[in-house]
Short mmCIF file of C-alpha atoms in Angstrom, two decimals:
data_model
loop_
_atom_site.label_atom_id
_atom_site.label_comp_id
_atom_site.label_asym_id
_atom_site.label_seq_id
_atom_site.Cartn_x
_atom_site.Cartn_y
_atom_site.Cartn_z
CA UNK A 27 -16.20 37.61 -5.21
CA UNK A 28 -16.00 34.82 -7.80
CA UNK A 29 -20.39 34.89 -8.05
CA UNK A 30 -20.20 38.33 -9.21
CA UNK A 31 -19.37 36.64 -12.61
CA UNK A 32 -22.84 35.28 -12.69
CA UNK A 33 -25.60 36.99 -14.15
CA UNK A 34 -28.97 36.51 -12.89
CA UNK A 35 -31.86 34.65 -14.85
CA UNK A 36 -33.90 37.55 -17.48
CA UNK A 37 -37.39 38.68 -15.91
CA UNK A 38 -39.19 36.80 -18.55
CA UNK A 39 -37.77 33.29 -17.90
CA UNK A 40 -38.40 33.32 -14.14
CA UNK A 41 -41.62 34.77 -14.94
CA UNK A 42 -42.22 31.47 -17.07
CA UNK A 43 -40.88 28.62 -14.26
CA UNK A 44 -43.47 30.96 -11.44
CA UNK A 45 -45.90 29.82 -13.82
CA UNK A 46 -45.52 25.99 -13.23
CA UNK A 47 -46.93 23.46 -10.99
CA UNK A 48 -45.70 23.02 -7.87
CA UNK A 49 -44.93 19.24 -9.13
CA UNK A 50 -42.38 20.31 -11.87
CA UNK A 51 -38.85 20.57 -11.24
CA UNK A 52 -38.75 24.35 -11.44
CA UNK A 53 -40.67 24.61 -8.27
CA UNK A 54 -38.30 22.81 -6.45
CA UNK A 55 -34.93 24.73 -7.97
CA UNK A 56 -34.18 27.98 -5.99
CA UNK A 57 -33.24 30.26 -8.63
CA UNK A 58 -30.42 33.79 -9.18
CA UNK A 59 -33.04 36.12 -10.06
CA UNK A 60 -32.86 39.95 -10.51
CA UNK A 61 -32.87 40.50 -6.48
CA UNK A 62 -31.28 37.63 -5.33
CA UNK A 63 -28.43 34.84 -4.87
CA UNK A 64 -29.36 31.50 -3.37
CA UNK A 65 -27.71 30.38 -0.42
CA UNK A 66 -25.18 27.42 -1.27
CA UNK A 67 -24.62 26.31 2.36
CA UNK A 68 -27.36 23.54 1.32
CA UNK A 69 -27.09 22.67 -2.08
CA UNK A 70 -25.44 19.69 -3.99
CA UNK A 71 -26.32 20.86 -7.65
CA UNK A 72 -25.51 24.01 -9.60
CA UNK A 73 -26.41 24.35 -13.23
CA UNK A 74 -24.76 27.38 -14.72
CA UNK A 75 -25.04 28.94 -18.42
CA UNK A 76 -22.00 30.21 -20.37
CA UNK A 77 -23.10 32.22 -23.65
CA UNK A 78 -19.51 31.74 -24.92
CA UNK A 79 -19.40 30.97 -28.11
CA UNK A 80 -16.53 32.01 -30.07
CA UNK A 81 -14.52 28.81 -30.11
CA UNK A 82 -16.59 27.53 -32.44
CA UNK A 83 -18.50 29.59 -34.46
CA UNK A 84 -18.07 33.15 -35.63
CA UNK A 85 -20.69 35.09 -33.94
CA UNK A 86 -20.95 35.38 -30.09
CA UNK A 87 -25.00 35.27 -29.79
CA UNK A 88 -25.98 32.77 -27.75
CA UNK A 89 -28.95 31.63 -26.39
CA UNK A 90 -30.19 29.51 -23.35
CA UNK A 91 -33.32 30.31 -22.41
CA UNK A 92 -34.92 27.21 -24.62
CA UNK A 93 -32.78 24.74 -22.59
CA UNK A 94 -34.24 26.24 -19.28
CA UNK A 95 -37.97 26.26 -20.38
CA UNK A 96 -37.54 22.84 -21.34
CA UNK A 97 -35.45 21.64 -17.85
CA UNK A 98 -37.99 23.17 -15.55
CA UNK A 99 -41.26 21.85 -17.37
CA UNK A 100 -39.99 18.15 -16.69
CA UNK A 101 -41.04 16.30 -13.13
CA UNK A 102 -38.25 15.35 -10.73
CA UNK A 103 -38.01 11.65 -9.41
CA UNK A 104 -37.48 10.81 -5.91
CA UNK A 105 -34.96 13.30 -4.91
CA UNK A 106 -33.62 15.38 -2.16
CA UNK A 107 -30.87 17.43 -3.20
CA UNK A 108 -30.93 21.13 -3.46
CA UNK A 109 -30.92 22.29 -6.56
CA UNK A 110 -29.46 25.61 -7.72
CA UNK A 111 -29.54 27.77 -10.80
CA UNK A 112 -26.75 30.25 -10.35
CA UNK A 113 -27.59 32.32 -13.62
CA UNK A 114 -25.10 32.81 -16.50
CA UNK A 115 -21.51 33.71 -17.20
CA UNK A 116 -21.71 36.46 -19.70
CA UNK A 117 -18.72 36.52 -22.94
CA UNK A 118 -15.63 38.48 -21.40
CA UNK A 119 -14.02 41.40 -23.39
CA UNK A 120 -12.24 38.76 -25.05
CA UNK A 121 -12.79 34.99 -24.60
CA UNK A 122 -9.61 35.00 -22.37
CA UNK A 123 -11.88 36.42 -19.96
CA UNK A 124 -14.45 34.26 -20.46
CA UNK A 125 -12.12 31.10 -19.71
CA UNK A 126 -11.08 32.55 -16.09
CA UNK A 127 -14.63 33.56 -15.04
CA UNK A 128 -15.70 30.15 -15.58
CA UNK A 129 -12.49 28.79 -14.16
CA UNK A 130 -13.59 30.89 -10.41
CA UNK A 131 -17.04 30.00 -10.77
CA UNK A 132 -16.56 26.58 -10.58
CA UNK A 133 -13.60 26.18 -8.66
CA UNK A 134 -15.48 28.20 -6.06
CA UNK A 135 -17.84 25.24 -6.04
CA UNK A 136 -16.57 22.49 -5.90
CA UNK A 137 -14.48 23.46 -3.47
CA UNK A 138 -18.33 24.01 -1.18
CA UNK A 139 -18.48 20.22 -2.43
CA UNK A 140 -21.62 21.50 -5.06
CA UNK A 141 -21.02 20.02 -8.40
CA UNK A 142 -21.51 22.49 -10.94
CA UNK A 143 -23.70 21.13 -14.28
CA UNK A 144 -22.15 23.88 -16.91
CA UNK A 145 -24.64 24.52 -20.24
CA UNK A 146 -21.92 25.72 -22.18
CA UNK A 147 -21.38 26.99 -25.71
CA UNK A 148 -18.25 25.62 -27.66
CA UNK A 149 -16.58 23.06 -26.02
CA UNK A 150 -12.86 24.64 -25.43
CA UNK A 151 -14.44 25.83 -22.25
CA UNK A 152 -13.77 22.22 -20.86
CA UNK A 153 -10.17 23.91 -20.95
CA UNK A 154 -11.42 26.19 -17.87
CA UNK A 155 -13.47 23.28 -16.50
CA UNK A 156 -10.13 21.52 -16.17
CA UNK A 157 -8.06 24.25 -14.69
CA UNK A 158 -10.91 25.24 -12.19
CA UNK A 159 -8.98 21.46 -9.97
CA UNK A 160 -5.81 23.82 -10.14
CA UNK A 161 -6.21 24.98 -6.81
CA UNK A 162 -7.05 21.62 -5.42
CA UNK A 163 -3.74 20.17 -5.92
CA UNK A 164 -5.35 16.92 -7.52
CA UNK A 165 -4.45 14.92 -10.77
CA UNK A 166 -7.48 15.08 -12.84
CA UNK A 167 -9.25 12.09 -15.09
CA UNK A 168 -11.09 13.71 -18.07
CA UNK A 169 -13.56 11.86 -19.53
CA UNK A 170 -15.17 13.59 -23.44
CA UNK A 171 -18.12 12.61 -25.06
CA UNK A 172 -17.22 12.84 -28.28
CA UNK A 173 -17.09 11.84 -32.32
CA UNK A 174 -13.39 13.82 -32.13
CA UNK A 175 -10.42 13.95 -30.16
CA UNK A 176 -10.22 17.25 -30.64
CA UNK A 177 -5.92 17.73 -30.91
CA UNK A 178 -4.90 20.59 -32.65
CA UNK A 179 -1.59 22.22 -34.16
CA UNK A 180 0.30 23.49 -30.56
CA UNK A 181 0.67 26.88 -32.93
CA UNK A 182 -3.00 26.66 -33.02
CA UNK A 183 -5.27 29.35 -30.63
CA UNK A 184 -7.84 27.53 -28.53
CA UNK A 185 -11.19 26.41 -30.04
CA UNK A 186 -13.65 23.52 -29.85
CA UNK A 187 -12.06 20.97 -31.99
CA UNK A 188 -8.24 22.11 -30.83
CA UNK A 189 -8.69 22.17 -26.54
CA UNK A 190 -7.69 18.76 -25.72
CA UNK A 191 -3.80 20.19 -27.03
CA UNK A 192 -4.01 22.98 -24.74
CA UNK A 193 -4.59 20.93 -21.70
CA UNK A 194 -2.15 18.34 -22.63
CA UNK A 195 1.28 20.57 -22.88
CA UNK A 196 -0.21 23.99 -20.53
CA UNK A 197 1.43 24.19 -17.61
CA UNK A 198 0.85 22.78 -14.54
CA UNK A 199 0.04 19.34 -16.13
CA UNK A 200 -2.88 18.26 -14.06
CA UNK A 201 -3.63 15.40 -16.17
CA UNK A 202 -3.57 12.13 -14.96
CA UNK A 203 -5.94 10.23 -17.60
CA UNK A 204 -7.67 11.32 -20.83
CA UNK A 205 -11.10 9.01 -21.60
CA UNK A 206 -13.11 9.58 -25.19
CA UNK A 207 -16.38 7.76 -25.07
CA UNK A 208 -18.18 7.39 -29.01
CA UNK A 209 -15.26 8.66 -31.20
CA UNK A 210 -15.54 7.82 -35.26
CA UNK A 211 -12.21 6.55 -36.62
CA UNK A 212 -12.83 8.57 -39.69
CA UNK A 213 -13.32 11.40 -37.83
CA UNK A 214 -9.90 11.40 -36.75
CA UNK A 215 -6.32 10.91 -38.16
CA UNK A 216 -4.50 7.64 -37.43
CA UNK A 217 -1.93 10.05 -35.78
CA UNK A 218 -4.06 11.34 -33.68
CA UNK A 219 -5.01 7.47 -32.82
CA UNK A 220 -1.69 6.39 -32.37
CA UNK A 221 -0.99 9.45 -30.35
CA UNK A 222 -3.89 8.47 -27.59
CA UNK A 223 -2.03 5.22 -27.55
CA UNK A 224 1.19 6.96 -26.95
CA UNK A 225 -0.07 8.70 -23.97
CA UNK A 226 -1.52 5.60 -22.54
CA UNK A 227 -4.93 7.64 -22.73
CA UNK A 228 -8.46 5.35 -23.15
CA UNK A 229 -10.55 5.34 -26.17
CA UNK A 230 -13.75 3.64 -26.90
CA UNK A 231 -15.39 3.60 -30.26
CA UNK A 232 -18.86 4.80 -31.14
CA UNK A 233 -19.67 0.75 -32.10
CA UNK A 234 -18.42 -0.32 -29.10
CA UNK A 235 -20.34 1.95 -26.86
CA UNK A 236 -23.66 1.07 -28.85
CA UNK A 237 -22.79 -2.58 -28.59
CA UNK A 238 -22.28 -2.73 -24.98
CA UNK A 239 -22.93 0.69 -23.16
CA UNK A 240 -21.94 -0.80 -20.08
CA UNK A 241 -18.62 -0.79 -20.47
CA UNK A 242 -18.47 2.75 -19.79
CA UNK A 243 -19.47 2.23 -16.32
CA UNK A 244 -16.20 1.99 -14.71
CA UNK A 245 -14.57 4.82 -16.39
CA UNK A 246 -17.02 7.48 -15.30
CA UNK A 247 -16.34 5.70 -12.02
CA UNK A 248 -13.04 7.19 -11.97
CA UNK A 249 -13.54 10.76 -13.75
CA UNK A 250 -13.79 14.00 -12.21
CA UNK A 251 -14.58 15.71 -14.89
CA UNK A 252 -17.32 14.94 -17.92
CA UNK A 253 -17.23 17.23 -20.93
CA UNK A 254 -20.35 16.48 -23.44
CA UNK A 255 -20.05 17.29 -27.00
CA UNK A 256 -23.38 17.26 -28.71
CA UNK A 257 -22.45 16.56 -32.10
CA UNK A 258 -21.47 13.26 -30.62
CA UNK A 259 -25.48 12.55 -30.79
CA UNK A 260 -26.41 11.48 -34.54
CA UNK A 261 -28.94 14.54 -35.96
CA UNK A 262 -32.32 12.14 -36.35
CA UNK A 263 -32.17 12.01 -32.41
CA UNK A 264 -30.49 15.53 -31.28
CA UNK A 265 -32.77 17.71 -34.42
CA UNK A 266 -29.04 19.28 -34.95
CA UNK A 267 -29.15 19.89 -38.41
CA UNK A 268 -27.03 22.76 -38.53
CA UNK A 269 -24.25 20.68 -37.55
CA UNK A 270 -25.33 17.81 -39.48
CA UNK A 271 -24.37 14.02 -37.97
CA UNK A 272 -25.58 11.16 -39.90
CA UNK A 273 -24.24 8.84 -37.72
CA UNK A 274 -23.82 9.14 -33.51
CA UNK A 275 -25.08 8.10 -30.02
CA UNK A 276 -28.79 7.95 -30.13
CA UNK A 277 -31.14 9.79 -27.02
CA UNK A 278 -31.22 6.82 -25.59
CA UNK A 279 -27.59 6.04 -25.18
CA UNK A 280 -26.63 9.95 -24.51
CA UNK A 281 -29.12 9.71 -21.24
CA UNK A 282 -27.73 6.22 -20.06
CA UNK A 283 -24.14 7.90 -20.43
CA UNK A 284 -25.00 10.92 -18.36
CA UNK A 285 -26.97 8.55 -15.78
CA UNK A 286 -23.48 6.79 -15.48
CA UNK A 287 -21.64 10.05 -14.89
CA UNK A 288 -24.18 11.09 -12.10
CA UNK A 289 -23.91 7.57 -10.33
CA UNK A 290 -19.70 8.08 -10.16
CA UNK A 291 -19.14 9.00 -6.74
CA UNK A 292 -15.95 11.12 -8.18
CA UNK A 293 -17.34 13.33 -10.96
CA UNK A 294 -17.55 16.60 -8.95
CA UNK A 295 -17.98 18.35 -12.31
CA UNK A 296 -20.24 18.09 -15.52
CA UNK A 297 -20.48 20.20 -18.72
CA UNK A 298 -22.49 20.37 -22.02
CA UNK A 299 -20.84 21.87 -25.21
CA UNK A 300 -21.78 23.00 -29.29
CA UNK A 301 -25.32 22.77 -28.70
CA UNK A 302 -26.74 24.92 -31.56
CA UNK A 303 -28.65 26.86 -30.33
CA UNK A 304 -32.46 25.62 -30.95
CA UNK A 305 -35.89 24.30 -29.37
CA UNK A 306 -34.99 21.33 -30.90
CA UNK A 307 -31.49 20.29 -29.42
CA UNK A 308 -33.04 22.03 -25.99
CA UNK A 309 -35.61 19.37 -25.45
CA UNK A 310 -32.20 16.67 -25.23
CA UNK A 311 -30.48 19.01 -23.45
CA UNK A 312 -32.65 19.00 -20.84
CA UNK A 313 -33.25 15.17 -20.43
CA UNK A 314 -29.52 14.95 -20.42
CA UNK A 315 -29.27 16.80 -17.32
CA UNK A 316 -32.39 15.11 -15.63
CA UNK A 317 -30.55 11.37 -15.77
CA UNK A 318 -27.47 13.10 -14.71
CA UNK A 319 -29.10 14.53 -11.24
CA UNK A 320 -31.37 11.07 -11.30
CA UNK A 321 -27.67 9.28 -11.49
CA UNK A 322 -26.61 11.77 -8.69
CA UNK A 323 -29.03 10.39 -6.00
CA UNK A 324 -27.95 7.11 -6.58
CA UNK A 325 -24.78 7.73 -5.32
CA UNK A 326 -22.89 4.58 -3.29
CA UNK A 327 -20.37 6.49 -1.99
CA UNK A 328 -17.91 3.64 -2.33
CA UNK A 329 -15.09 6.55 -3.63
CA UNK A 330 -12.54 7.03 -2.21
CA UNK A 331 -12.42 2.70 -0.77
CA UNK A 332 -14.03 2.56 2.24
CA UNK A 333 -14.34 0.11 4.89
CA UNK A 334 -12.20 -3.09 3.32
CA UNK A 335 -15.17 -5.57 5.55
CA UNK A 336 -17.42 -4.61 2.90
CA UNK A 337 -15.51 -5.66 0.25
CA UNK A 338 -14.45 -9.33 -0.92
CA UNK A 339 -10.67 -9.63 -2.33
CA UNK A 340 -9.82 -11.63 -5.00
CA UNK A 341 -6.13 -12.09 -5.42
CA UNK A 342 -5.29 -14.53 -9.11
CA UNK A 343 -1.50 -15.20 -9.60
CA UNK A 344 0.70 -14.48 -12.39
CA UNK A 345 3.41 -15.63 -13.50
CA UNK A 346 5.73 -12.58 -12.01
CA UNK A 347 3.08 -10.49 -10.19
CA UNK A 348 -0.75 -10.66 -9.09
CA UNK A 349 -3.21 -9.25 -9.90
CA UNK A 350 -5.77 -8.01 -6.72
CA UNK A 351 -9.58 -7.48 -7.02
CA UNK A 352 -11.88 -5.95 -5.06
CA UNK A 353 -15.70 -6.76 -5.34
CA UNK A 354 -18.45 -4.76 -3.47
CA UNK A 355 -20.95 -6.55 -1.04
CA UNK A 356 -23.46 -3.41 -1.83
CA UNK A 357 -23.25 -2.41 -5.42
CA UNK A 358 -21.60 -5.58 -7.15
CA UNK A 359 -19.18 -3.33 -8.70
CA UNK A 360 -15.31 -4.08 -9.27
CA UNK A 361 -12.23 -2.33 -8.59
CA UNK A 362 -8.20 -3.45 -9.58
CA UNK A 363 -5.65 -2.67 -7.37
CA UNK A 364 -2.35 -0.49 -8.64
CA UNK A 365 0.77 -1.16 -6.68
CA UNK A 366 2.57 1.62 -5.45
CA UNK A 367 5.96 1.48 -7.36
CA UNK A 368 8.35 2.79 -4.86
CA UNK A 369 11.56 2.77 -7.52
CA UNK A 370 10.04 5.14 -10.03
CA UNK A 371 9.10 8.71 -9.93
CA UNK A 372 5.22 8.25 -10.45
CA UNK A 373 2.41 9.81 -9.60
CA UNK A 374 0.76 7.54 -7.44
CA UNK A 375 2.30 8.07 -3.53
CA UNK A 376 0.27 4.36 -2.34
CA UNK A 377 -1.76 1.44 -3.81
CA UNK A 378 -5.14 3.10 -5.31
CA UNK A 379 -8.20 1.26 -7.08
CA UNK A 380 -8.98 1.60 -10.87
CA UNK A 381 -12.67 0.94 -11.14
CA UNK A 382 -13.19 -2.30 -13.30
CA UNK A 383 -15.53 -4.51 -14.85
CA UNK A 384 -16.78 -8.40 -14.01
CA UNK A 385 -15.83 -8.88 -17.67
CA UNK A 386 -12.01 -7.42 -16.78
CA UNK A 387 -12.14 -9.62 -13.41
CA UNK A 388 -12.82 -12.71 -15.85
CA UNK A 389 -10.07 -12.16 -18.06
CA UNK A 390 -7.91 -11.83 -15.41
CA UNK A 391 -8.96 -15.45 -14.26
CA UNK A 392 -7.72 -16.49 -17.70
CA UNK A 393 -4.31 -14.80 -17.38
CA UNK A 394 -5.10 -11.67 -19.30
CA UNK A 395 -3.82 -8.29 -18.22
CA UNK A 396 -6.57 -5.96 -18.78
CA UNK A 397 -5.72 -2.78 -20.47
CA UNK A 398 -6.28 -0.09 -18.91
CA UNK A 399 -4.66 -1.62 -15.55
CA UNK A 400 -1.61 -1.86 -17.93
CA UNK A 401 -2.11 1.65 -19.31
CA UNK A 402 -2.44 2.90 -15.58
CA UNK A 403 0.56 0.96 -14.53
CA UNK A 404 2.83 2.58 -17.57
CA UNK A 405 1.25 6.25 -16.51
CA UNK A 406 2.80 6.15 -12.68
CA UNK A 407 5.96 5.36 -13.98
CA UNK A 408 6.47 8.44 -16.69
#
């Protein structure tokens, strides 16, 4: 019931991707054309278009047909996954509608374990991306690329640069962790800073993420959902200049960030928002979802923590506690252990893993608490 939202792909672009090689990546996506829906019992991947637009810019029209042409004409790597392209969600009566259609749609899939890759418009539709884990009964870690925090007045109606609000105070509060990856201090109000801080939430600055991308690693590693906003991406390297952004991620660093997200074994869920609408931003658009299905098929599957003999423990005492690492024999990766708190109400019901780096395992070693295993700590007992 929930596909009938989608609408298939127009006559003229599945004329185009018949008209490619059988060694580009169209040829090897099945496709929802005018006659008929692809069967999901096989496939991993679904990229879906939403022409909503409205919660950002005051026309509706929409395009996506640029972002396909440009997808489909690139050559896979190695991989084996089934690929799907469901089609679009067309803009409801009102963009109420919009928000639930895309909210079923995706729900729908990941609960078939496919992992829906959403081309959106305006980025409030990661509201609907969030509330599509409501029937999963599962705290969710959001993770935005993006120059903004994107809080707005609680008085305010929904938009791009307003959602985050929404999905802080609706009801049921489904939000375990809130991640921004590449924002610009002067982009944002020293409220709104102090207010991420409040909420124990993570935030990474654009200079940070330039200086030492890696660092992201081990957040995607623990997000279920990724929510891309393309003015994060300076205009030299996105050719945005209708939204014009001096200053940003570069291609480079965009791709590596949506390789990391495809590598988490968690993210079940990855969307694209405020692209404007032009061959230019397309051609990005499209490599951005190639490294995120490369990232895909390098999947460890070390999520949830798996067999404990393939792990080596590190325990390093403190002065009133310990702190426990885990290190994987396969992937060299880290993970810090949260103790279950049994006197407080939290939200954690046993020990779980926060996904670390060597760097966080080091300070340990010299009696530093990392961050975010205190931020995490201070969450499970609100």
């Amino acid at each position: 019931m929930e596909f009938n939202f989608l609408a298939p792909l127009d006559i003229e672009t599945i004329a185009f991707i018949n008209g490619l090689s059988s060694q580009h990546l169209g040829s090897k996506v099945v496709f929802h054309g005018p006659k008929d829906f692809p069967d999901l019992n096989q496939i991993k991947i679904a990229i879906i278009g939403v022409l909503e637009n409205r919660g950002i810019a005051k026309t509706d029209s929409f395009e996506l047909t640029y972002i396909r042409k440009e997808l489909y004409t690139l050559f896979p790597g190695n991989w084996n996954a089934s690929i799907a392209d469901l089609g679009n969600i067309l803009n409801g009566d009102s963009i109420e509608d919009t928000y639930f259609a895309v909210q079923k749609v995706t729900a729908s899939l990941i609960k078939k374990r496919i992992i829906p890759i959403v081309i959106g418009g305006s980025q409030d539709l990661t509201y609907s991306l969030y509330r599509a884990f409501d029937d999963l009964e599962q705290m969710v870690n959001l993770v935005a690329i993006d120059s903004k925090f994107d809080f707005g007045k609680e008085s305010d109606p929904i938009s791009a640069t307003s959602y985050l609000t929404k999905i802080i105070l609706d009801e049921p509060n489904n939000l375990f962790n809130y991640c921004n990856l590449g924002f610009q201090t002067y982009y944002n109000s020293q409220e709104e800073i102090d207010l991420i801080e409040k909420l124990f939430f993570d935030a990474y600055r654009l200079g940070d993420i330039s200086k030492n991308i890696s660092i992201s690693e081990p957040v995607f590693r623990d997000a279920d959902l990724v929510s891309v906003d393309l003015t994060s991406v300076k205009s030299s390297e996105s050719g945005n200049f209708i939204t014009f952004t001096p200053n940003g991620l570069n291609g480079k660093e965009i791709c590596a960030l949506a390789r990391y997200a495809g590598i988490s074994d968690k993210v079940s869920l990855f969307g694209i928002f405020n692209h404007n609408d032009t061959k230019q931003e397309s051609v990005l658009i499209a490599q951005i979802i190639w490294y995120f299905i490369e990232g895909f098929h390098y999947r460890s599957n070390e999520y949830p923590f798996g067999n404990k003999d393939h792990y080596l423990k590190y325990i390093i005492p403190f002065a009133e506690e310990e702190l426990v690492f885990y290190k994987s024999n396969n992937t060299d990766r880290w993970w810090i252990e949260i103790p279950f708190i049994s006197n407080v109400n939290n939200k954690l019901k046993k020990s779980t893993l926060l996904p670390c780096s060597y760097e966080e395992y080091l300070a340990g070693c010299n009696q530093e608490i990392p961050e975010r295993w205190w931020k995490a700590q201070r969450k499970n007992m609100v």
